[in-house]
Amino acid sequence: MKTIAWIGLGFMGIPMSKHMLNAGYIVRGVDIDAAAREAAAKNGVEVCATVAEACKGVDAVFTMLPTGTEVKEVLTGPNGVFASIDPSTVVIDCSTIGIENARAVHASAKKANRIFAEAPVSGGTEGAIDGSLTFMIGCDDPHVARVKELLGPMGGYIAHAGGPEAGQAAKVVNNLIMGVCVAVNCEATALAERLGLNLKEFFEIAIRSTADNWTFRVWNPGVGVVATAPASKGYKAGFKTWLLAKDLSLAMEAGREVGATIATAEAAHAILKKHMDNGGADMDATSLVLSLKDAAEKAVPQKAIA
Ligand code: NAD
């Protein structure tokens, strides 16, 4: 049986590693959070105390960590993944880390003579649970077939976006669209509510109209509109506000590097940042609607409208 190591057992890592277990892999897991380790162990993951221990003799290593900072630390640190594996082991980072960090990790991998692919994902926790994620691979051609095979149990669509950095480039562009959609869906929901619209009826209208978008249908910000959406579960993440703000800042960074205008990302980032300052950082990103409703109520109290 093939053995893999999985570093980062959060909202995405837990269901993704479960698919690898179901596909017959032995999975060794590492996470700094005790609750994450416990949840993974319940699924059958062999929890290890250190990255070095988890990586000993494995066929592949996956990372699913919050940002480029943790990914660089875990992969390139003194007792990290690159220092603990054989040259034949494939390392796949599925986190969203942006183009610059991907560039740095590819350079470290090359220096250490290690096989590395970026394979960020789209599809949310829903796609992670269903095993229907879209993967965007960025790596050199000779490794593509092996990387695709390893991602198979978790993916609905597995794309080779291109060489090093192309996977993160595709993800950054995708999440520019997604992030702006989440922000505008929240603004629209707050406005619709202030205008006295029935949010469930408006949902039925919008998904049949030009406003339709994936995040509105799956992560609708209105309470009780979509039973499975974070809004109907107390805005518990899902996809944390600070992670979405991170993705928008990665798009802003990419835009600056190549001179592209991304003013909508800047506007969405600014309102998410305000919501984080209001205490919404670890809630689902659609909880942005709560800060927008509060701000509207302060500006013009509902009783003044009615
Ligand atoms: P999460 O915060 O739920 O999970 C991250 C896990 O990494 C946590 O359990 C944390 O304890 C662990 N961790 C942090 N530093 C560590 C370290 N040094 N060593 C070991 N473990 C460490 O986040 P998530 O929602 O699972 O997202 C993970 C990545 O996937 C992010 O880059 C995110 O942007 C991306 N992503 C998330 C979604 C989503 O819907 N949640 C969708 C697509 C992509």
mmCIF file of C-alpha atoms and ligand atoms in Angstrom:
data_model
loop_
_atom_site.group_PDB
_atom_site.id
_atom_site.type_symbol
_atom_site.label_atom_id
_atom_site.label_comp_id
_atom_site.label_asym_id
_atom_site.label_seq_id
_atom_site.Cartn_x
_atom_site.Cartn_y
_atom_site.Cartn_z
ATOM 1 C CA MET A 1 0.000 0.000 0.000
ATOM 2 C CA LYS A 2 1.248 3.495 -0.818
ATOM 3 C CA THR A 3 1.876 5.918 2.037
ATOM 4 C CA ILE A 4 1.420 9.680 1.934
ATOM 5 C CA ALA A 5 1.976 12.465 4.462
ATOM 6 C CA TRP A 6 -0.655 15.194 4.869
ATOM 7 C CA ILE A 7 0.342 18.476 6.570
ATOM 8 C CA GLY A 8 -2.554 20.808 7.467
ATOM 9 C CA LEU A 9 -5.754 19.085 8.580
ATOM 10 C CA GLY A 10 -8.207 21.988 8.603
ATOM 11 C CA PHE A 11 -11.546 22.583 6.861
ATOM 12 C CA MET A 12 -10.096 21.379 3.542
ATOM 13 C CA GLY A 13 -7.356 18.999 4.672
ATOM 14 C CA ILE A 14 -9.659 16.745 6.710
ATOM 15 C CA PRO A 15 -12.119 15.826 3.938
ATOM 16 C CA MET A 16 -9.383 15.732 1.268
ATOM 17 C CA SER A 17 -7.206 13.327 3.259
ATOM 18 C CA LYS A 18 -10.292 11.195 3.913
ATOM 19 C CA HIS A 19 -10.647 10.603 0.152
ATOM 20 C CA MET A 20 -7.013 9.470 0.051
ATOM 21 C CA LEU A 21 -7.724 6.987 2.870
ATOM 22 C CA ASN A 22 -10.810 5.734 1.003
ATOM 23 C CA ALA A 23 -8.668 5.295 -2.126
ATOM 24 C CA GLY A 24 -6.407 2.910 -0.179
ATOM 25 C CA TYR A 25 -3.480 5.146 0.787
ATOM 26 C CA ILE A 26 -1.971 5.008 4.269
ATOM 27 C CA VAL A 27 -2.131 8.639 5.432
ATOM 28 C CA ARG A 28 0.191 10.119 8.052
ATOM 29 C CA GLY A 29 -0.983 13.528 9.285
ATOM 30 C CA VAL A 30 0.483 16.577 11.022
ATOM 31 C CA ASP A 31 -1.270 19.677 12.368
ATOM 32 C CA ILE A 32 -0.387 22.186 15.091
ATOM 33 C CA ASP A 33 -4.008 22.164 16.306
ATOM 34 C CA ALA A 34 -5.079 19.391 18.713
ATOM 35 C CA ALA A 35 -8.738 19.404 17.576
ATOM 36 C CA ALA A 36 -7.649 18.993 13.939
ATOM 37 C CA ARG A 37 -5.392 16.072 14.885
ATOM 38 C CA GLU A 38 -8.226 14.417 16.801
ATOM 39 C CA ALA A 39 -10.692 14.785 13.908
ATOM 40 C CA ALA A 40 -8.152 13.349 11.453
ATOM 41 C CA ALA A 41 -7.347 10.403 13.722
ATOM 42 C CA LYS A 42 -11.072 9.568 13.864
ATOM 43 C CA ASN A 43 -10.993 9.198 10.051
ATOM 44 C CA GLY A 44 -8.057 6.790 10.237
ATOM 45 C CA VAL A 45 -5.144 9.198 9.710
ATOM 46 C CA GLU A 46 -1.986 8.106 11.561
ATOM 47 C CA VAL A 47 -1.164 11.298 13.451
ATOM 48 C CA CYS A 48 2.561 12.108 13.746
ATOM 49 C CA ALA A 49 4.287 14.533 16.107
ATOM 50 C CA THR A 50 6.651 16.016 13.526
ATOM 51 C CA VAL A 51 6.865 16.658 9.799
ATOM 52 C CA ALA A 52 10.107 14.633 9.658
ATOM 53 C CA GLU A 53 8.415 11.602 11.223
ATOM 54 C CA ALA A 54 5.411 11.831 8.873
ATOM 55 C CA CYS A 55 7.606 12.138 5.764
ATOM 56 C CA LYS A 56 9.896 9.154 6.371
ATOM 57 C CA GLY A 57 9.805 6.901 3.285
ATOM 58 C CA VAL A 58 6.498 8.246 1.880
ATOM 59 C CA ASP A 59 5.520 8.243 -1.811
ATOM 60 C CA ALA A 60 4.013 11.738 -1.673
ATOM 61 C CA VAL A 61 3.517 14.695 0.656
ATOM 62 C CA PHE A 62 0.513 17.041 0.515
ATOM 63 C CA THR A 63 0.303 20.419 2.227
ATOM 64 C CA MET A 64 -2.988 22.263 2.835
ATOM 65 C CA LEU A 65 -1.979 25.221 4.997
ATOM 66 C CA PRO A 66 -3.341 28.764 5.430
ATOM 67 C CA THR A 67 -0.738 30.941 3.659
ATOM 68 C CA GLY A 68 2.643 31.005 1.930
ATOM 69 C CA THR A 69 4.367 31.686 5.266
ATOM 70 C CA GLU A 70 3.360 28.304 6.734
ATOM 71 C CA VAL A 71 3.948 26.501 3.425
ATOM 72 C CA LYS A 72 7.508 27.850 3.115
ATOM 73 C CA GLU A 73 8.229 27.049 6.768
ATOM 74 C CA VAL A 74 6.874 23.472 6.516
ATOM 75 C CA LEU A 75 8.473 22.668 3.145
ATOM 76 C CA THR A 76 11.821 24.440 3.305
ATOM 77 C CA GLY A 77 12.560 24.698 7.054
ATOM 78 C CA PRO A 78 15.543 22.854 8.616
ATOM 79 C CA ASN A 79 13.410 19.851 9.713
ATOM 80 C CA GLY A 80 10.855 20.406 6.992
ATOM 81 C CA VAL A 81 9.514 18.297 4.146
ATOM 82 C CA PHE A 82 12.326 18.836 1.616
ATOM 83 C CA ALA A 83 14.921 17.897 4.261
ATOM 84 C CA SER A 84 13.013 14.743 5.261
ATOM 85 C CA ILE A 85 12.077 13.023 1.980
ATOM 86 C CA ASP A 86 13.783 10.964 -0.711
ATOM 87 C CA PRO A 87 14.409 12.551 -4.141
ATOM 88 C CA SER A 88 11.675 10.309 -5.660
ATOM 89 C CA THR A 89 8.910 11.621 -3.345
ATOM 90 C CA VAL A 90 6.395 13.999 -4.938
ATOM 91 C CA VAL A 91 5.458 17.094 -2.921
ATOM 92 C CA ILE A 92 2.119 18.726 -3.779
ATOM 93 C CA ASP A 93 1.002 21.987 -2.184
ATOM 94 C CA CYS A 94 -2.767 22.523 -2.488
ATOM 95 C CA SER A 95 -2.876 25.752 -0.442
ATOM 96 C CA THR A 96 -3.534 29.180 -1.966
ATOM 97 C CA ILE A 97 -0.155 30.927 -1.616
ATOM 98 C CA GLY A 98 0.105 33.251 -4.619
ATOM 99 C CA ILE A 99 2.606 33.512 -7.427
ATOM 100 C CA GLU A 100 5.587 34.959 -5.543
ATOM 101 C CA ASN A 101 5.542 32.281 -2.845
ATOM 102 C CA ALA A 102 5.137 29.552 -5.464
ATOM 103 C CA ARG A 103 8.200 30.929 -7.251
ATOM 104 C CA ALA A 104 10.211 30.781 -4.011
ATOM 105 C CA VAL A 105 9.125 27.197 -3.214
ATOM 106 C CA HIS A 106 9.908 25.958 -6.747
ATOM 107 C CA ALA A 107 13.380 27.531 -6.438
ATOM 108 C CA SER A 108 13.984 25.827 -3.061
ATOM 109 C CA ALA A 109 12.778 22.494 -4.451
ATOM 110 C CA LYS A 110 15.126 22.772 -7.405
ATOM 111 C CA LYS A 111 18.055 23.606 -5.115
ATOM 112 C CA ALA A 112 17.261 20.602 -2.891
ATOM 113 C CA ASN A 113 16.691 18.282 -5.894
ATOM 114 C CA ARG A 114 13.071 17.640 -4.907
ATOM 115 C CA ILE A 115 9.946 17.112 -7.058
ATOM 116 C CA PHE A 116 7.420 19.864 -6.324
ATOM 117 C CA ALA A 117 4.042 20.758 -7.816
ATOM 118 C CA GLU A 118 1.586 23.457 -6.817
ATOM 119 C CA ALA A 119 -2.026 22.304 -7.112
ATOM 120 C CA PRO A 120 -4.336 24.894 -5.551
ATOM 121 C CA VAL A 121 -8.018 23.997 -5.525
ATOM 122 C CA SER A 122 -11.431 25.477 -6.095
ATOM 123 C CA GLY A 123 -14.811 24.139 -4.981
ATOM 124 C CA GLY A 124 -14.836 25.035 -1.286
ATOM 125 C CA THR A 125 -15.383 22.649 1.597
ATOM 126 C CA GLU A 126 -18.368 21.313 -0.389
ATOM 127 C CA GLY A 127 -16.056 20.198 -3.208
ATOM 128 C CA ALA A 128 -13.547 18.819 -0.698
ATOM 129 C CA ILE A 129 -16.267 16.696 0.935
ATOM 130 C CA ASP A 130 -17.704 15.509 -2.410
ATOM 131 C CA GLY A 131 -14.279 14.819 -3.935
ATOM 132 C CA SER A 132 -15.195 17.116 -6.818
ATOM 133 C CA LEU A 133 -12.500 19.812 -6.464
ATOM 134 C CA THR A 134 -10.985 21.581 -9.441
ATOM 135 C CA PHE A 135 -7.188 21.351 -9.240
ATOM 136 C CA MET A 136 -4.849 23.807 -11.019
ATOM 137 C CA ILE A 137 -1.458 22.151 -11.376
ATOM 138 C CA GLY A 138 1.693 24.174 -11.913
ATOM 139 C CA CYS A 139 4.778 22.014 -12.493
ATOM 140 C CA ASP A 140 7.225 20.776 -15.107
ATOM 141 C CA ASP A 141 5.824 18.398 -17.762
ATOM 142 C CA PRO A 142 7.605 15.187 -16.688
ATOM 143 C CA HIS A 143 5.747 15.138 -13.337
ATOM 144 C CA VAL A 144 2.229 15.932 -14.549
ATOM 145 C CA ALA A 145 0.970 12.340 -14.981
ATOM 146 C CA ARG A 146 2.097 11.301 -11.502
ATOM 147 C CA VAL A 147 0.632 14.417 -9.876
ATOM 148 C CA LYS A 148 -2.703 13.919 -11.687
ATOM 149 C CA GLU A 149 -2.873 10.298 -10.514
ATOM 150 C CA LEU A 150 -2.250 11.338 -6.899
ATOM 151 C CA LEU A 151 -4.950 14.033 -7.049
ATOM 152 C CA GLY A 152 -7.461 11.680 -8.692
ATOM 153 C CA PRO A 153 -9.370 10.586 -5.554
ATOM 154 C CA MET A 154 -10.120 14.233 -4.622
ATOM 155 C CA GLY A 155 -10.816 15.880 -7.962
ATOM 156 C CA GLY A 156 -13.661 16.495 -10.369
ATOM 157 C CA TYR A 157 -11.464 18.372 -12.844
ATOM 158 C CA ILE A 158 -7.685 18.171 -12.699
ATOM 159 C CA ALA A 159 -6.015 20.700 -14.975
ATOM 160 C CA HIS A 160 -2.364 21.227 -15.824
ATOM 161 C CA ALA A 161 -2.475 25.027 -15.861
ATOM 162 C CA GLY A 162 1.155 25.155 -17.005
ATOM 163 C CA GLY A 163 4.702 25.192 -15.641
ATOM 164 C CA PRO A 164 5.868 26.491 -12.241
ATOM 165 C CA GLU A 165 3.638 29.354 -10.911
ATOM 166 C CA ALA A 166 0.844 28.752 -13.465
ATOM 167 C CA GLY A 167 -1.331 26.863 -10.951
ATOM 168 C CA GLN A 168 -1.197 29.755 -8.472
ATOM 169 C CA ALA A 169 -1.752 32.240 -11.302
ATOM 170 C CA ALA A 170 -4.968 30.422 -12.295
ATOM 171 C CA LYS A 171 -6.084 30.240 -8.666
ATOM 172 C CA VAL A 172 -5.383 33.926 -8.019
ATOM 173 C CA VAL A 173 -7.420 34.924 -11.081
ATOM 174 C CA ASN A 174 -10.255 32.544 -10.148
ATOM 175 C CA ASN A 175 -10.396 33.878 -6.592
ATOM 176 C CA LEU A 176 -10.321 37.482 -7.786
ATOM 177 C CA ILE A 177 -13.669 36.718 -9.432
ATOM 178 C CA MET A 178 -14.948 34.601 -6.529
ATOM 179 C CA GLY A 179 -13.896 37.113 -3.839
ATOM 180 C CA VAL A 180 -15.521 40.050 -5.587
ATOM 181 C CA CYS A 181 -18.668 37.921 -6.060
ATOM 182 C CA VAL A 182 -18.806 37.120 -2.318
ATOM 183 C CA ALA A 183 -18.457 40.813 -1.454
ATOM 184 C CA VAL A 184 -21.103 41.948 -3.930
ATOM 185 C CA ASN A 185 -23.465 39.131 -2.878
ATOM 186 C CA CYS A 186 -23.178 40.407 0.702
ATOM 187 C CA GLU A 187 -23.789 44.014 -0.354
ATOM 188 C CA ALA A 188 -26.760 42.938 -2.465
ATOM 189 C CA THR A 189 -28.221 40.847 0.365
ATOM 190 C CA ALA A 190 -27.892 43.702 2.876
ATOM 191 C CA LEU A 191 -29.512 46.075 0.370
ATOM 192 C CA ALA A 192 -32.320 43.641 -0.509
ATOM 193 C CA GLU A 193 -33.121 43.182 3.164
ATOM 194 C CA ARG A 194 -33.180 46.964 3.761
ATOM 195 C CA LEU A 195 -35.524 47.326 0.796
ATOM 196 C CA GLY A 196 -37.891 44.816 2.389
ATOM 197 C CA LEU A 197 -37.437 42.064 -0.206
ATOM 198 C CA ASN A 198 -38.148 38.450 0.715
ATOM 199 C CA LEU A 199 -34.650 36.952 0.497
ATOM 200 C CA LYS A 200 -35.848 33.457 -0.437
ATOM 201 C CA GLU A 201 -37.966 34.803 -3.298
ATOM 202 C CA PHE A 202 -35.127 37.074 -4.400
ATOM 203 C CA PHE A 203 -32.836 34.014 -4.446
ATOM 204 C CA GLU A 204 -35.246 32.228 -6.817
ATOM 205 C CA ILE A 205 -35.313 35.327 -9.042
ATOM 206 C CA ALA A 206 -31.545 35.868 -9.061
ATOM 207 C CA ILE A 207 -30.547 32.277 -9.864
ATOM 208 C CA ARG A 208 -32.777 32.498 -12.942
ATOM 209 C CA SER A 209 -31.509 35.959 -13.846
ATOM 210 C CA THR A 210 -28.345 37.765 -14.845
ATOM 211 C CA ALA A 211 -27.207 38.035 -11.200
ATOM 212 C CA ASP A 212 -26.682 34.276 -10.912
ATOM 213 C CA ASN A 213 -23.250 33.194 -9.655
ATOM 214 C CA TRP A 214 -21.832 30.108 -7.914
ATOM 215 C CA THR A 215 -21.154 31.837 -4.586
ATOM 216 C CA PHE A 216 -24.698 33.266 -4.481
ATOM 217 C CA ARG A 217 -26.193 29.812 -5.075
ATOM 218 C CA VAL A 218 -23.931 27.811 -2.718
ATOM 219 C CA TRP A 219 -22.783 30.378 -0.132
ATOM 220 C CA ASN A 220 -25.849 32.624 -0.078
ATOM 221 C CA PRO A 221 -25.365 35.269 2.666
ATOM 222 C CA GLY A 222 -29.067 35.348 3.734
ATOM 223 C CA VAL A 223 -29.995 33.339 6.837
ATOM 224 C CA GLY A 224 -32.158 30.333 5.929
ATOM 225 C CA VAL A 225 -32.091 30.985 2.181
ATOM 226 C CA VAL A 226 -29.849 27.983 1.403
ATOM 227 C CA ALA A 227 -29.989 25.403 4.218
ATOM 228 C CA THR A 228 -26.429 24.121 3.634
ATOM 229 C CA ALA A 229 -24.813 27.579 3.348
ATOM 230 C CA PRO A 230 -22.668 28.916 6.239
ATOM 231 C CA ALA A 231 -25.241 31.751 6.721
ATOM 232 C CA SER A 232 -27.795 29.141 7.816
ATOM 233 C CA LYS A 233 -25.296 27.694 10.320
ATOM 234 C CA GLY A 234 -24.486 30.853 12.283
ATOM 235 C CA TYR A 235 -21.913 31.976 9.657
ATOM 236 C CA LYS A 236 -19.475 29.314 10.880
ATOM 237 C CA ALA A 237 -16.689 28.788 8.281
ATOM 238 C CA GLY A 238 -16.626 27.361 5.549
ATOM 239 C CA PHE A 239 -14.156 29.765 4.141
ATOM 240 C CA LYS A 240 -12.813 32.195 6.716
ATOM 241 C CA THR A 241 -13.012 35.948 6.063
ATOM 242 C CA TRP A 242 -9.265 36.414 6.571
ATOM 243 C CA LEU A 243 -8.462 33.703 4.019
ATOM 244 C CA LEU A 244 -10.641 35.422 1.417
ATOM 245 C CA ALA A 245 -8.986 38.781 2.213
ATOM 246 C CA LYS A 246 -5.616 37.026 1.765
ATOM 247 C CA ASP A 247 -6.696 35.749 -1.667
ATOM 248 C CA LEU A 248 -7.751 39.231 -2.763
ATOM 249 C CA SER A 249 -4.461 40.680 -1.590
ATOM 250 C CA LEU A 250 -2.660 37.991 -3.659
ATOM 251 C CA ALA A 251 -4.638 39.205 -6.691
ATOM 252 C CA MET A 252 -3.719 42.820 -5.868
ATOM 253 C CA GLU A 253 -0.047 41.803 -5.602
ATOM 254 C CA ALA A 254 -0.229 39.963 -8.958
ATOM 255 C CA GLY A 255 -1.944 42.960 -10.559
ATOM 256 C CA ARG A 256 0.777 45.315 -9.325
ATOM 257 C CA GLU A 257 3.502 42.996 -10.670
ATOM 258 C CA VAL A 258 2.142 43.056 -14.238
ATOM 259 C CA GLY A 259 0.444 46.480 -14.254
ATOM 260 C CA ALA A 260 -3.152 45.162 -14.445
ATOM 261 C CA THR A 261 -6.042 47.143 -12.925
ATOM 262 C CA ILE A 262 -8.001 45.261 -10.279
ATOM 263 C CA ALA A 263 -9.965 48.040 -8.589
ATOM 264 C CA THR A 264 -12.894 45.751 -7.683
ATOM 265 C CA ALA A 265 -10.509 43.490 -5.705
ATOM 266 C CA GLU A 266 -9.200 46.530 -3.825
ATOM 267 C CA ALA A 267 -12.736 47.650 -2.940
ATOM 268 C CA ALA A 268 -13.775 44.138 -1.840
ATOM 269 C CA HIS A 269 -10.575 43.775 0.207
ATOM 270 C CA ALA A 270 -11.246 47.098 1.971
ATOM 271 C CA ILE A 271 -14.758 46.109 3.119
ATOM 272 C CA LEU A 272 -13.568 42.641 4.203
ATOM 273 C CA LYS A 273 -10.766 44.294 6.200
ATOM 274 C CA LYS A 274 -13.341 46.480 8.000
ATOM 275 C CA HIS A 275 -15.365 43.357 8.796
ATOM 276 C CA MET A 276 -12.221 41.674 10.182
ATOM 277 C CA ASP A 277 -11.668 44.721 12.407
ATOM 278 C CA ASN A 278 -15.262 44.229 13.620
ATOM 279 C CA GLY A 279 -14.378 40.681 14.768
ATOM 280 C CA GLY A 280 -15.355 38.705 11.660
ATOM 281 C CA ALA A 281 -11.894 37.321 10.705
ATOM 282 C CA ASP A 282 -12.497 33.675 11.628
ATOM 283 C CA MET A 283 -16.188 33.586 10.686
ATOM 284 C CA ASP A 284 -17.279 32.508 7.220
ATOM 285 C CA ALA A 285 -16.570 35.214 4.625
ATOM 286 C CA THR A 286 -20.303 35.640 3.931
ATOM 287 C CA SER A 287 -20.661 37.021 7.494
ATOM 288 C CA LEU A 288 -19.508 40.258 5.826
ATOM 289 C CA VAL A 289 -23.245 40.868 5.356
ATOM 290 C CA LEU A 290 -23.544 41.378 9.146
ATOM 291 C CA SER A 291 -21.101 44.305 9.172
ATOM 292 C CA LEU A 292 -22.772 45.799 6.088
ATOM 293 C CA LYS A 293 -26.212 45.574 7.736
ATOM 294 C CA ASP A 294 -24.863 47.181 10.937
ATOM 295 C CA ALA A 295 -23.286 50.021 8.962
ATOM 296 C CA ALA A 296 -26.552 50.641 7.075
ATOM 297 C CA GLU A 297 -28.549 50.610 10.312
ATOM 298 C CA LYS A 298 -26.160 53.187 11.815
ATOM 299 C CA ALA A 299 -26.411 55.391 8.710
ATOM 300 C CA VAL A 300 -30.210 55.233 8.356
ATOM 301 C CA PRO A 301 -32.096 53.344 11.118
ATOM 302 C CA GLN A 302 -34.744 50.944 9.766
ATOM 303 C CA LYS A 303 -37.515 52.796 11.597
ATOM 304 C CA ALA A 304 -36.621 55.907 9.619
ATOM 305 C CA ILE A 305 -37.186 53.929 6.403
ATOM 306 C CA ALA A 306 -40.428 52.200 7.430
HETATM 307 P P1 NAD B 1 -7.913 26.005 7.888
HETATM 308 O O1 NAD B 1 -7.419 27.162 8.682
HETATM 309 O O2 NAD B 1 -9.199 25.371 8.234
HETATM 310 O O3 NAD B 1 -6.788 24.834 7.883
HETATM 311 C C1 NAD B 1 -5.407 25.039 7.922
HETATM 312 C C2 NAD B 1 -4.802 24.037 8.900
HETATM 313 O O4 NAD B 1 -3.380 24.175 8.891
HETATM 314 C C3 NAD B 1 -5.262 24.278 10.343
HETATM 315 O O5 NAD B 1 -5.783 23.076 10.902
HETATM 316 C C4 NAD B 1 -3.986 24.725 11.059
HETATM 317 O O6 NAD B 1 -3.923 24.322 12.420
HETATM 318 C C5 NAD B 1 -2.913 24.025 10.223
HETATM 319 N N1 NAD B 1 -1.584 24.621 10.329
HETATM 320 C C6 NAD B 1 -1.248 25.945 10.312
HETATM 321 N N2 NAD B 1 0.094 26.073 10.408
HETATM 322 C C7 NAD B 1 0.612 24.816 10.476
HETATM 323 C C8 NAD B 1 1.915 24.297 10.570
HETATM 324 N N3 NAD B 1 2.986 25.111 10.636
HETATM 325 N N4 NAD B 1 2.081 22.954 10.621
HETATM 326 C C9 NAD B 1 1.017 22.108 10.571
HETATM 327 N N5 NAD B 1 -0.273 22.557 10.472
HETATM 328 C C10 NAD B 1 -0.459 23.883 10.431
HETATM 329 O O7 NAD B 1 -7.921 26.488 6.362
HETATM 330 P P2 NAD B 1 -8.665 25.787 5.112
HETATM 331 O O8 NAD B 1 -9.989 26.435 4.923
HETATM 332 O O9 NAD B 1 -8.521 24.311 5.217
HETATM 333 O O10 NAD B 1 -7.741 26.350 3.933
HETATM 334 C C11 NAD B 1 -6.449 25.807 3.658
HETATM 335 C C12 NAD B 1 -5.933 26.425 2.364
HETATM 336 O O11 NAD B 1 -6.856 26.118 1.289
HETATM 337 C C13 NAD B 1 -5.813 27.949 2.370
HETATM 338 O O12 NAD B 1 -4.690 28.333 1.650
HETATM 339 C C14 NAD B 1 -7.100 28.410 1.704
HETATM 340 O O13 NAD B 1 -6.973 29.693 1.119
HETATM 341 C C15 NAD B 1 -7.307 27.315 0.673
HETATM 342 N N6 NAD B 1 -8.698 27.088 0.246
HETATM 343 C C16 NAD B 1 -9.717 27.057 1.145
HETATM 344 C C17 NAD B 1 -11.029 26.830 0.706
HETATM 345 C C18 NAD B 1 -12.196 26.792 1.676
HETATM 346 O O14 NAD B 1 -13.368 26.853 1.205
HETATM 347 N N7 NAD B 1 -12.002 26.671 2.967
HETATM 348 C C19 NAD B 1 -11.261 26.620 -0.647
HETATM 349 C C20 NAD B 1 -10.201 26.617 -1.550
HETATM 350 C C21 NAD B 1 -8.898 26.855 -1.080
#
